[in-house]
Short mmCIF file of C-alpha atoms in Angstrom, two decimals:
data_model
loop_
_atom_site.label_atom_id
_atom_site.label_comp_id
_atom_site.label_asym_id
_atom_site.label_seq_id
_atom_site.Cartn_x
_atom_site.Cartn_y
_atom_site.Cartn_z
CA UNK A 1 -13.74 21.03 1.84
CA UNK A 2 -13.16 24.75 1.59
CA UNK A 3 -14.55 26.33 -1.52
CA UNK A 4 -14.60 29.66 -3.26
CA UNK A 5 -17.21 31.37 -5.43
CA UNK A 6 -15.57 32.80 -8.50
CA UNK A 7 -16.71 35.53 -10.83
CA UNK A 8 -16.61 34.45 -14.45
CA UNK A 9 -15.86 36.55 -17.48
CA UNK A 10 -19.02 37.06 -19.57
CA UNK A 11 -19.24 34.86 -22.62
CA UNK A 12 -18.97 36.63 -25.98
CA UNK A 13 -17.99 40.21 -26.94
CA UNK A 14 -20.14 43.23 -26.03
CA UNK A 15 -22.96 44.09 -28.37
CA UNK A 16 -21.84 46.57 -31.02
CA UNK A 17 -24.67 48.97 -30.09
CA UNK A 18 -23.95 48.73 -26.34
CA UNK A 19 -21.85 51.89 -26.26
CA UNK A 20 -22.64 55.58 -25.70
CA UNK A 21 -26.44 55.68 -26.02
CA UNK A 22 -29.59 55.27 -23.99
CA UNK A 23 -30.45 52.30 -26.13
CA UNK A 24 -27.11 50.76 -25.13
CA UNK A 25 -27.82 51.36 -21.46
CA UNK A 26 -31.25 49.78 -21.86
CA UNK A 27 -29.63 46.87 -23.69
CA UNK A 28 -27.12 46.32 -20.90
CA UNK A 29 -29.94 46.40 -18.36
CA UNK A 30 -31.75 43.70 -20.29
CA UNK A 31 -28.53 41.68 -20.42
CA UNK A 32 -28.20 41.86 -16.65
CA UNK A 33 -31.78 40.62 -16.30
CA UNK A 34 -30.98 37.58 -18.37
CA UNK A 35 -27.72 36.79 -16.53
CA UNK A 36 -27.76 33.30 -15.08
CA UNK A 37 -25.94 32.14 -12.00
CA UNK A 38 -25.97 28.66 -10.58
CA UNK A 39 -24.05 26.89 -7.84
CA UNK A 40 -23.25 23.24 -7.86
CA UNK A 41 -22.24 21.05 -4.98
CA UNK A 42 -21.00 17.53 -5.41
CA UNK A 43 -20.29 14.76 -2.99
CA UNK A 44 -17.65 12.24 -4.12
CA UNK A 45 -16.95 8.72 -2.98
CA UNK A 46 -14.16 9.91 -0.72
CA UNK A 47 -16.41 12.42 1.06
CA UNK A 48 -14.77 15.37 -0.62
CA UNK A 49 -16.93 18.41 -1.22
CA UNK A 50 -16.46 20.94 -3.95
CA UNK A 51 -18.47 24.10 -4.55
CA UNK A 52 -18.32 26.24 -7.67
CA UNK A 53 -20.32 29.14 -9.09
CA UNK A 54 -21.02 29.45 -12.78
CA UNK A 55 -22.05 32.83 -14.15
CA UNK A 56 -23.14 33.11 -17.77
CA UNK A 57 -23.99 36.34 -19.54
CA UNK A 58 -25.18 36.28 -23.13
CA UNK A 59 -26.80 38.41 -25.75
CA UNK A 60 -30.64 38.25 -25.54
CA UNK A 61 -30.86 36.82 -29.04
CA UNK A 62 -28.36 34.10 -28.15
CA UNK A 63 -29.72 33.38 -24.69
CA UNK A 64 -31.73 30.34 -25.74
CA UNK A 65 -28.83 28.90 -27.69
CA UNK A 66 -26.54 29.38 -24.73
CA UNK A 67 -28.94 27.62 -22.37
CA UNK A 68 -29.45 24.79 -24.80
CA UNK A 69 -25.74 24.28 -25.23
CA UNK A 70 -25.32 24.23 -21.45
CA UNK A 71 -21.89 25.68 -21.98
CA UNK A 72 -19.88 28.46 -20.41
CA UNK A 73 -16.50 29.41 -19.10
CA UNK A 74 -16.08 28.49 -15.45
CA UNK A 75 -13.34 27.67 -13.00
CA UNK A 76 -13.17 25.65 -9.80
CA UNK A 77 -10.67 26.15 -7.02
CA UNK A 78 -10.48 23.43 -4.39
CA UNK A 79 -8.62 23.91 -1.16
CA UNK A 80 -7.60 20.56 0.27
CA UNK A 81 -6.32 19.80 3.74
CA UNK A 82 -4.45 16.47 3.64
CA UNK A 83 -5.83 13.99 6.15
CA UNK A 84 -9.02 15.95 6.82
CA UNK A 85 -10.69 15.59 3.44
CA UNK A 86 -10.86 11.82 3.83
CA UNK A 87 -11.31 12.02 7.64
CA UNK A 88 -8.22 9.91 8.33
CA UNK A 89 -6.81 12.56 10.67
CA UNK A 90 -10.12 13.42 12.33
CA UNK A 91 -9.34 11.28 15.44
CA UNK A 92 -6.14 13.29 15.99
CA UNK A 93 -8.04 16.58 15.67
CA UNK A 94 -10.54 15.37 18.27
CA UNK A 95 -7.70 14.19 20.50
CA UNK A 96 -5.92 17.55 20.26
CA UNK A 97 -9.11 19.42 21.22
CA UNK A 98 -9.72 17.13 24.20
CA UNK A 99 -6.14 17.46 25.42
CA UNK A 100 -6.37 21.25 25.15
CA UNK A 101 -9.56 21.18 27.21
CA UNK A 102 -7.89 18.94 29.81
CA UNK A 103 -4.94 21.33 30.10
CA UNK A 104 -7.29 24.27 30.52
CA UNK A 105 -9.28 22.29 33.06
CA UNK A 106 -6.20 21.55 35.12
CA UNK A 107 -4.82 25.09 34.83
CA UNK A 108 -8.02 26.68 36.16
CA UNK A 109 -8.35 24.28 39.08
CA UNK A 110 -7.80 25.55 42.61
CA UNK A 111 -7.42 23.18 45.49
CA UNK A 112 -7.16 19.41 45.57
CA UNK A 113 -8.57 17.16 42.86
CA UNK A 114 -10.97 14.50 44.11
CA UNK A 115 -10.76 10.85 43.13
CA UNK A 116 -13.75 11.03 40.75
CA UNK A 117 -12.07 13.63 38.58
CA UNK A 118 -8.78 11.76 38.68
CA UNK A 119 -10.52 8.70 37.23
CA UNK A 120 -12.03 10.75 34.40
CA UNK A 121 -8.77 12.51 33.57
CA UNK A 122 -6.75 9.30 33.68
CA UNK A 123 -9.26 7.63 31.36
CA UNK A 124 -9.14 10.62 29.01
CA UNK A 125 -5.32 10.55 28.86
CA UNK A 126 -5.22 6.82 28.10
CA UNK A 127 -7.84 7.14 25.39
CA UNK A 128 -6.01 10.16 23.95
CA UNK A 129 -2.99 7.99 23.28
CA UNK A 130 -5.17 5.32 21.66
CA UNK A 131 -7.14 7.80 19.56
CA UNK A 132 -3.95 9.53 18.39
CA UNK A 133 -2.64 6.21 17.05
CA UNK A 134 -5.80 5.45 15.03
CA UNK A 135 -4.51 6.84 11.68
CA UNK A 136 -1.29 4.83 11.95
CA UNK A 137 -3.10 1.63 12.94
CA UNK A 138 -5.61 2.14 10.12
CA UNK A 139 -2.79 2.46 7.61
CA UNK A 140 -1.13 -0.71 8.87
CA UNK A 141 -4.41 -2.63 8.66
CA UNK A 142 -4.88 -1.46 5.08
CA UNK A 143 -1.32 -2.44 4.25
CA UNK A 144 -1.80 -5.91 5.71
CA UNK A 145 -5.17 -6.46 4.03
CA UNK A 146 -4.18 -5.60 0.48
CA UNK A 147 -1.53 -7.26 -1.62
CA UNK A 148 1.49 -5.35 -0.46
CA UNK A 149 2.95 -3.83 -3.60
CA UNK A 150 3.82 -0.27 -2.76
CA UNK A 151 4.01 2.72 -5.09
CA UNK A 152 6.34 4.38 -2.61
CA UNK A 153 9.66 5.53 -4.12
CA UNK A 154 12.61 3.25 -3.54
CA UNK A 155 15.54 3.98 -1.25
CA UNK A 156 16.56 7.65 -1.31
CA UNK A 157 19.50 7.33 1.03
CA UNK A 158 22.63 9.26 -0.01
CA UNK A 159 25.33 7.10 -1.51
CA UNK A 160 22.93 4.83 -3.43
CA UNK A 161 22.94 4.26 -7.16
CA UNK A 162 20.44 2.80 -9.64
CA UNK A 163 22.02 -0.08 -11.58
CA UNK A 164 21.27 -2.40 -14.49
CA UNK A 165 24.16 -4.74 -15.27
CA UNK A 166 24.00 -8.11 -17.08
CA UNK A 167 26.96 -10.31 -17.95
CA UNK A 168 27.82 -9.62 -21.58
CA UNK A 169 29.32 -13.07 -22.16
CA UNK A 170 25.88 -14.68 -21.86
CA UNK A 171 23.92 -15.45 -25.04
CA UNK A 172 21.80 -12.55 -26.22
CA UNK A 173 18.55 -14.52 -25.74
CA UNK A 174 19.50 -15.30 -22.15
CA UNK A 175 20.33 -11.63 -21.52
CA UNK A 176 16.91 -10.59 -22.81
CA UNK A 177 15.17 -13.15 -20.59
CA UNK A 178 17.17 -12.06 -17.53
CA UNK A 179 16.34 -8.42 -18.22
CA UNK A 180 12.64 -9.23 -18.53
CA UNK A 181 12.53 -11.40 -15.40
CA UNK A 182 14.40 -8.84 -13.27
CA UNK A 183 12.10 -6.06 -14.47
CA UNK A 184 8.97 -8.07 -13.62
CA UNK A 185 10.31 -8.92 -10.15
CA UNK A 186 10.98 -5.28 -9.30
CA UNK A 187 7.58 -4.21 -10.60
CA UNK A 188 5.42 -6.93 -9.03
CA UNK A 189 7.05 -7.02 -5.60
CA UNK A 190 8.27 -4.49 -3.05
CA UNK A 191 11.92 -5.13 -3.91
CA UNK A 192 14.29 -2.18 -4.37
CA UNK A 193 17.08 -4.22 -5.93
CA UNK A 194 18.32 -7.70 -6.77
CA UNK A 195 21.42 -9.66 -7.71
CA UNK A 196 21.82 -13.03 -9.43
CA UNK A 197 24.85 -15.11 -8.46
CA UNK A 198 25.74 -18.17 -10.53
CA UNK A 199 28.81 -20.32 -11.10
CA UNK A 200 31.03 -18.25 -8.80
CA UNK A 201 30.22 -14.79 -10.20
CA UNK A 202 27.52 -12.15 -10.33
CA UNK A 203 25.72 -12.26 -13.66
CA UNK A 204 23.03 -9.63 -13.02
CA UNK A 205 22.49 -6.62 -10.80
CA UNK A 206 19.42 -4.42 -11.00
CA UNK A 207 17.87 -1.75 -8.80
CA UNK A 208 19.30 0.21 -5.87
CA UNK A 209 22.83 -0.53 -4.62
CA UNK A 210 25.16 1.28 -2.27
CA UNK A 211 27.61 3.21 -4.41
CA UNK A 212 31.12 1.77 -4.44
CA UNK A 213 34.17 3.10 -6.21
CA UNK A 214 33.90 2.55 -9.95
CA UNK A 215 30.15 1.78 -10.04
CA UNK A 216 29.42 4.92 -12.03
CA UNK A 217 31.77 3.85 -14.84
CA UNK A 218 29.34 1.32 -16.34
CA UNK A 219 27.64 -2.06 -16.02
CA UNK A 220 30.87 -4.05 -16.43
CA UNK A 221 32.48 -2.27 -13.48
CA UNK A 222 29.39 -2.85 -11.32
CA UNK A 223 29.67 -6.62 -11.82
CA UNK A 224 33.44 -6.58 -11.23
CA UNK A 225 32.98 -4.53 -8.06
CA UNK A 226 30.37 -6.96 -6.75
CA UNK A 227 32.63 -9.95 -7.44
CA UNK A 228 35.44 -8.19 -5.55
CA UNK A 229 33.44 -7.59 -2.35
CA UNK A 230 31.00 -10.52 -2.32
CA UNK A 231 31.62 -14.25 -2.71
CA UNK A 232 28.80 -16.28 -1.07
CA UNK A 233 28.88 -20.01 -0.48
CA UNK A 234 27.22 -22.26 -3.03
CA UNK A 235 25.08 -24.05 -0.40
CA UNK A 236 21.42 -23.54 -1.38
CA UNK A 237 19.43 -21.35 1.02
CA UNK A 238 15.71 -20.62 0.86
CA UNK A 239 14.57 -17.94 3.29
CA UNK A 240 13.57 -14.37 4.04
CA UNK A 241 13.49 -11.85 6.86
CA UNK A 242 10.83 -9.31 7.74
CA UNK A 243 12.80 -6.71 9.69
CA UNK A 244 16.29 -5.26 9.69
CA UNK A 245 17.43 -7.27 12.69
CA UNK A 246 16.73 -10.45 10.70
CA UNK A 247 19.42 -9.54 8.15
CA UNK A 248 22.10 -10.62 10.63
CA UNK A 249 20.46 -14.04 11.01
CA UNK A 250 21.21 -15.11 7.45
CA UNK A 251 24.20 -17.43 6.94
CA UNK A 252 27.52 -15.60 6.96
CA UNK A 253 28.39 -13.81 3.68
CA UNK A 254 25.17 -14.92 2.00
CA UNK A 255 23.85 -11.36 1.58
CA UNK A 256 25.92 -8.72 -0.28
CA UNK A 257 26.13 -6.60 2.86
CA UNK A 258 28.68 -4.12 1.48
CA UNK A 259 26.39 -3.03 -1.34
CA UNK A 260 23.03 -3.12 0.46
CA UNK A 261 21.58 0.38 1.07
CA UNK A 262 21.80 1.44 4.71
CA UNK A 263 18.00 1.56 5.05
CA UNK A 264 17.46 -2.04 3.92
CA UNK A 265 14.81 -3.67 6.11
CA UNK A 266 13.89 -6.96 4.43
CA UNK A 267 15.51 -9.52 2.14
CA UNK A 268 14.64 -12.78 0.43
CA UNK A 269 16.97 -15.48 -0.93
CA UNK A 270 15.90 -18.22 -3.35
CA UNK A 271 18.11 -21.03 -4.70
CA UNK A 272 18.34 -21.65 -8.43
CA UNK A 273 18.37 -25.13 -10.02
CA UNK A 274 21.90 -26.02 -11.03
CA UNK A 275 23.41 -23.78 -8.35
CA UNK A 276 23.26 -20.10 -7.57
CA UNK A 277 21.21 -17.55 -5.64
CA UNK A 278 18.58 -14.96 -6.46
CA UNK A 279 18.71 -12.30 -3.74
CA UNK A 280 16.34 -9.36 -3.38
CA UNK A 281 16.06 -6.61 -0.78
CA UNK A 282 13.76 -3.73 0.13
CA UNK A 283 13.69 -0.64 2.36
CA UNK A 284 10.15 -1.52 3.51
CA UNK A 285 9.67 -3.68 6.61
CA UNK A 286 7.76 -6.91 5.95
CA UNK A 287 8.22 -6.37 2.20
CA UNK A 288 8.27 -10.10 1.44
CA UNK A 289 5.77 -11.29 4.04
CA UNK A 290 3.17 -12.15 1.42
CA UNK A 291 3.49 -15.77 0.39
CA UNK A 292 2.36 -14.93 -3.14
CA UNK A 293 5.31 -12.56 -3.55
CA UNK A 294 7.78 -15.21 -2.41
CA UNK A 295 6.24 -17.72 -4.82
CA UNK A 296 6.81 -15.27 -7.68
CA UNK A 297 10.46 -14.97 -6.62
CA UNK A 298 10.80 -18.76 -6.37
CA UNK A 299 9.35 -19.24 -9.85
CA UNK A 300 11.70 -16.60 -11.23
CA UNK A 301 14.69 -18.32 -9.60
CA UNK A 302 13.61 -21.61 -11.13
CA UNK A 303 13.32 -20.01 -14.54
CA UNK A 304 16.76 -18.38 -14.22
CA UNK A 305 18.28 -21.72 -13.28
CA UNK A 306 16.82 -23.34 -16.38
CA UNK A 307 18.06 -20.52 -18.59
CA UNK A 308 21.60 -20.67 -17.23
CA UNK A 309 21.85 -24.47 -17.31
CA UNK A 310 20.27 -25.40 -20.61
CA UNK A 311 23.16 -27.67 -21.51
CA UNK A 312 23.23 -29.44 -18.13
CA UNK A 313 21.03 -32.24 -16.89
CA UNK A 314 19.03 -30.94 -13.91
CA UNK A 315 17.07 -34.12 -13.28
CA UNK A 316 19.40 -35.32 -10.51
CA UNK A 317 19.27 -32.08 -8.52
CA UNK A 318 18.43 -32.40 -4.80
CA UNK A 319 14.85 -31.82 -3.67
CA UNK A 320 13.59 -28.35 -2.89
CA UNK A 321 15.04 -26.63 0.16
CA UNK A 322 12.53 -25.88 2.92
CA UNK A 323 11.75 -22.19 3.33
CA UNK A 324 13.05 -20.56 6.51
CA UNK A 325 12.19 -17.26 8.19
CA UNK A 326 15.36 -15.65 9.58
CA UNK A 327 14.38 -13.63 12.64
CA UNK A 328 15.82 -12.98 16.10
CA UNK A 329 19.00 -15.00 15.47
CA UNK A 330 16.92 -18.18 15.39
CA UNK A 331 15.81 -19.36 11.93
CA UNK A 332 12.24 -20.68 12.05
CA UNK A 333 11.12 -23.36 9.62
CA UNK A 334 7.79 -22.44 8.06
CA UNK A 335 6.90 -26.12 7.79
CA UNK A 336 7.15 -26.51 11.56
CA UNK A 337 5.34 -23.29 12.46
CA UNK A 338 2.63 -22.13 10.06
CA UNK A 339 1.89 -18.98 12.07
CA UNK A 340 5.11 -17.28 11.05
CA UNK A 341 4.23 -17.68 7.38
CA UNK A 342 2.82 -14.20 7.93
CA UNK A 343 5.18 -12.22 10.15
CA UNK A 344 3.07 -9.06 10.13
CA UNK A 345 1.08 -8.97 13.41
CA UNK A 346 -1.53 -6.73 11.79
CA UNK A 347 -2.27 -9.53 9.35
CA UNK A 348 -2.16 -12.36 11.88
CA UNK A 349 -4.37 -10.55 14.42
CA UNK A 350 -6.47 -8.53 11.99
CA UNK A 351 -9.85 -9.37 13.57
CA UNK A 352 -8.71 -8.74 17.13
CA UNK A 353 -7.22 -5.35 16.25
CA UNK A 354 -10.40 -4.26 14.48
CA UNK A 355 -12.59 -5.23 17.43
CA UNK A 356 -10.35 -3.74 20.13
CA UNK A 357 -11.37 -0.04 19.75
CA UNK A 358 -15.07 -0.92 20.03
CA UNK A 359 -14.47 -2.97 23.16
CA UNK A 360 -12.32 -0.26 24.75
CA UNK A 361 -14.83 2.45 23.84
CA UNK A 362 -17.71 0.56 25.45
CA UNK A 363 -15.57 -0.19 28.48
CA UNK A 364 -14.66 3.48 28.83
CA UNK A 365 -18.28 4.59 28.61
CA UNK A 366 -19.21 2.03 31.27
CA UNK A 367 -16.48 3.28 33.61
CA UNK A 368 -17.60 6.90 33.07
CA UNK A 369 -21.22 6.05 33.87
CA UNK A 370 -20.27 4.22 37.08
CA UNK A 371 -17.90 7.03 38.06
CA UNK A 372 -20.58 9.68 37.46
CA UNK A 373 -23.18 7.66 39.31
CA UNK A 374 -20.88 7.25 42.30
CA UNK A 375 -20.23 10.99 42.27
CA UNK A 376 -23.92 11.91 42.19
CA UNK A 377 -24.74 9.71 45.18
CA UNK A 378 -21.72 10.81 47.21
CA UNK A 379 -21.31 13.65 49.70
CA UNK A 380 -19.06 15.50 47.19
CA UNK A 381 -22.12 16.44 45.10
CA UNK A 382 -24.04 17.94 47.99
CA UNK A 383 -23.42 21.46 46.67
CA UNK A 384 -23.53 20.49 43.00
CA UNK A 385 -21.08 18.94 40.55
CA UNK A 386 -17.91 20.90 39.85
CA UNK A 387 -17.81 22.15 36.18
CA UNK A 388 -14.22 20.88 35.91
CA UNK A 389 -15.52 17.37 36.63
CA UNK A 390 -18.05 17.75 33.83
CA UNK A 391 -15.38 18.90 31.41
CA UNK A 392 -13.18 15.92 32.29
CA UNK A 393 -16.12 13.54 31.80
CA UNK A 394 -16.88 15.22 28.48
CA UNK A 395 -13.32 14.70 27.20
CA UNK A 396 -13.25 11.06 28.27
CA UNK A 397 -16.71 10.46 26.80
CA UNK A 398 -15.86 12.01 23.42
CA UNK A 399 -12.69 9.94 23.15
CA UNK A 400 -14.57 6.77 24.15
CA UNK A 401 -17.17 7.40 21.45
CA UNK A 402 -14.39 8.08 18.94
CA UNK A 403 -12.81 4.70 19.66
CA UNK A 404 -16.20 2.98 19.60
CA UNK A 405 -17.15 4.39 16.20
CA UNK A 406 -13.70 3.81 14.72
CA UNK A 407 -13.87 0.17 15.76
CA UNK A 408 -17.26 -0.19 14.07
CA UNK A 409 -15.83 1.32 10.89
CA UNK A 410 -12.89 -1.07 10.92
CA UNK A 411 -15.18 -4.04 11.51
CA UNK A 412 -17.35 -3.02 8.55
CA UNK A 413 -14.21 -2.81 6.36
CA UNK A 414 -12.96 -6.30 7.24
CA UNK A 415 -11.89 -8.01 3.99
CA UNK A 416 -13.98 -11.02 3.15
CA UNK A 417 -12.04 -14.22 2.59
CA UNK A 418 -12.71 -15.76 -0.83
CA UNK A 419 -14.46 -19.09 -1.13
CA UNK A 420 -11.81 -21.60 -2.21
CA UNK A 421 -12.81 -24.83 -3.89
CA UNK A 422 -10.74 -27.94 -4.34
CA UNK A 423 -10.66 -28.60 -8.08
CA UNK A 424 -9.76 -32.24 -7.41
CA UNK A 425 -13.33 -32.76 -6.18
CA UNK A 426 -14.92 -31.53 -9.41
CA UNK A 427 -16.60 -34.49 -11.08
CA UNK A 428 -17.09 -32.92 -14.51
CA UNK A 429 -13.49 -31.69 -14.96
CA UNK A 430 -10.25 -33.34 -16.05
CA UNK A 431 -6.68 -32.27 -15.43
CA UNK A 432 -5.14 -31.38 -18.80
CA UNK A 433 -1.82 -29.97 -19.98
CA UNK A 434 -1.77 -29.71 -23.76
CA UNK A 435 0.36 -27.63 -26.14
CA UNK A 436 -0.12 -27.58 -29.89
CA UNK A 437 2.53 -29.63 -31.70
CA UNK A 438 3.04 -26.80 -34.19
CA UNK A 439 4.44 -24.58 -31.42
CA UNK A 440 8.28 -24.55 -31.34
CA UNK A 441 9.87 -26.45 -28.49
CA UNK A 442 11.37 -23.38 -26.80
CA UNK A 443 8.04 -21.56 -26.95
CA UNK A 444 6.32 -24.65 -25.58
CA UNK A 445 8.69 -24.72 -22.62
CA UNK A 446 8.01 -21.03 -21.96
CA UNK A 447 4.24 -21.61 -21.98
CA UNK A 448 4.52 -24.55 -19.59
CA UNK A 449 6.67 -22.47 -17.23
CA UNK A 450 4.16 -19.60 -17.40
CA UNK A 451 1.35 -21.95 -16.39
CA UNK A 452 3.47 -23.36 -13.57
CA UNK A 453 4.14 -19.84 -12.27
CA UNK A 454 0.48 -18.78 -12.48
CA UNK A 455 -0.84 -21.95 -10.85
CA UNK A 456 1.60 -21.71 -7.93
CA UNK A 457 1.48 -17.97 -7.24
CA UNK A 458 -2.23 -17.36 -7.90
CA UNK A 459 -5.53 -19.14 -7.38
CA UNK A 460 -5.97 -19.79 -11.10
CA UNK A 461 -7.19 -23.33 -11.84
CA UNK A 462 -7.10 -23.21 -15.64
CA UNK A 463 -5.51 -21.27 -18.48
CA UNK A 464 -6.03 -21.19 -22.24
CA UNK A 465 -3.96 -19.31 -24.83
CA UNK A 466 -5.35 -18.37 -28.24
CA UNK A 467 -3.11 -17.30 -31.10
CA UNK A 468 -4.37 -16.22 -34.51
CA UNK A 469 -7.81 -17.62 -33.89
CA UNK A 470 -6.67 -21.02 -32.64
CA UNK A 471 -6.10 -22.48 -29.18
CA UNK A 472 -2.44 -23.39 -28.83
CA UNK A 473 -2.40 -24.32 -25.15
CA UNK A 474 -4.77 -25.33 -22.41
#
């Protein structure tokens, strides 16, 4: 962290007698003697350093009060270099220095290069590529380890428009519920936009859409435009894709391709009880890889189906459709292959990726030691070791140590899996679902749905709701 020492304006006005007299000069001299200057250095959690200087000048009579108050006017200027403050880009800085040294080493070489130096330079070049990729790999590991809800802005591609359109012919209570559900879905997942299709027409559109003619005229024209360019089949589909190439693997005309932003990478489709589709998309690859996110979407689709079919009997609906991952033109059933439940390779092979740099670093150091040992006991070292050979070994050794240490850091940051218990094995617990009879029926149904959503999409095993000092559900 670069820092700067700043001069600070003295606190308080000059003394009224500190002008035009020897007594004033003597008074100013005494003031300078009592000036206080201190420097503070702090070390934060993110290894960011800041240095500031605080200068306080006060009247002699007020000096004690000033020190007791521990106050003063001060300023801090911090110069930050992105990527270096938190050391994420340090491997690339080291790599750049080593490559510059290798170029200089090669440029100043006269004559043929022996096999020992070729081994060192080849090793250094390979490790340079690996060390340069460390920041990117570290970011992908962090993305795979955490719950992937990104604060990154949504699609910024030209020709896109932000929409919020709900069918006005729906009851006002249903419109409010649809608005709330769509807002929660966009906030709690990586989705950029969504549409709800039911009973042969689009009843809701929210988020980013490709701009079509008339979309800017209002919500009604957005829904009419969608109906004009998109009419999917009513066959229920339950699936998602992780990359852009998987979009073409969905059933024909299922996705609203003409209104999807051009940078769309992932999509998820969930069927609604009573017929219809809830479709969401995102500009982030692997946006819906997390099973918890897809469970939230499935619960929302179920809730939408109940809202839109209150007057219909949904008891005779077919069983749930098996979830499918649409990738590489060959849909894969998640029930048949559990490994593709997480399409992100950085999540599936997290441990192996974290260990790999340490293994490669140790292997590189071993090769360098054997190469140096062979050089020392060969005829080529009869007149001493060439300095260019030493420089090549130094570059390869520094890069090997960089990989070794980075691997140790990644291993130490491995997320710990939580201890999961089977509540069915608890002997002193009973399975209960109780709602106070005084609660209105519609509210009771909402509370039961909320518990169903929480229990399926989280690891919660119990829930209690208190209202006005009384328990109304557990």
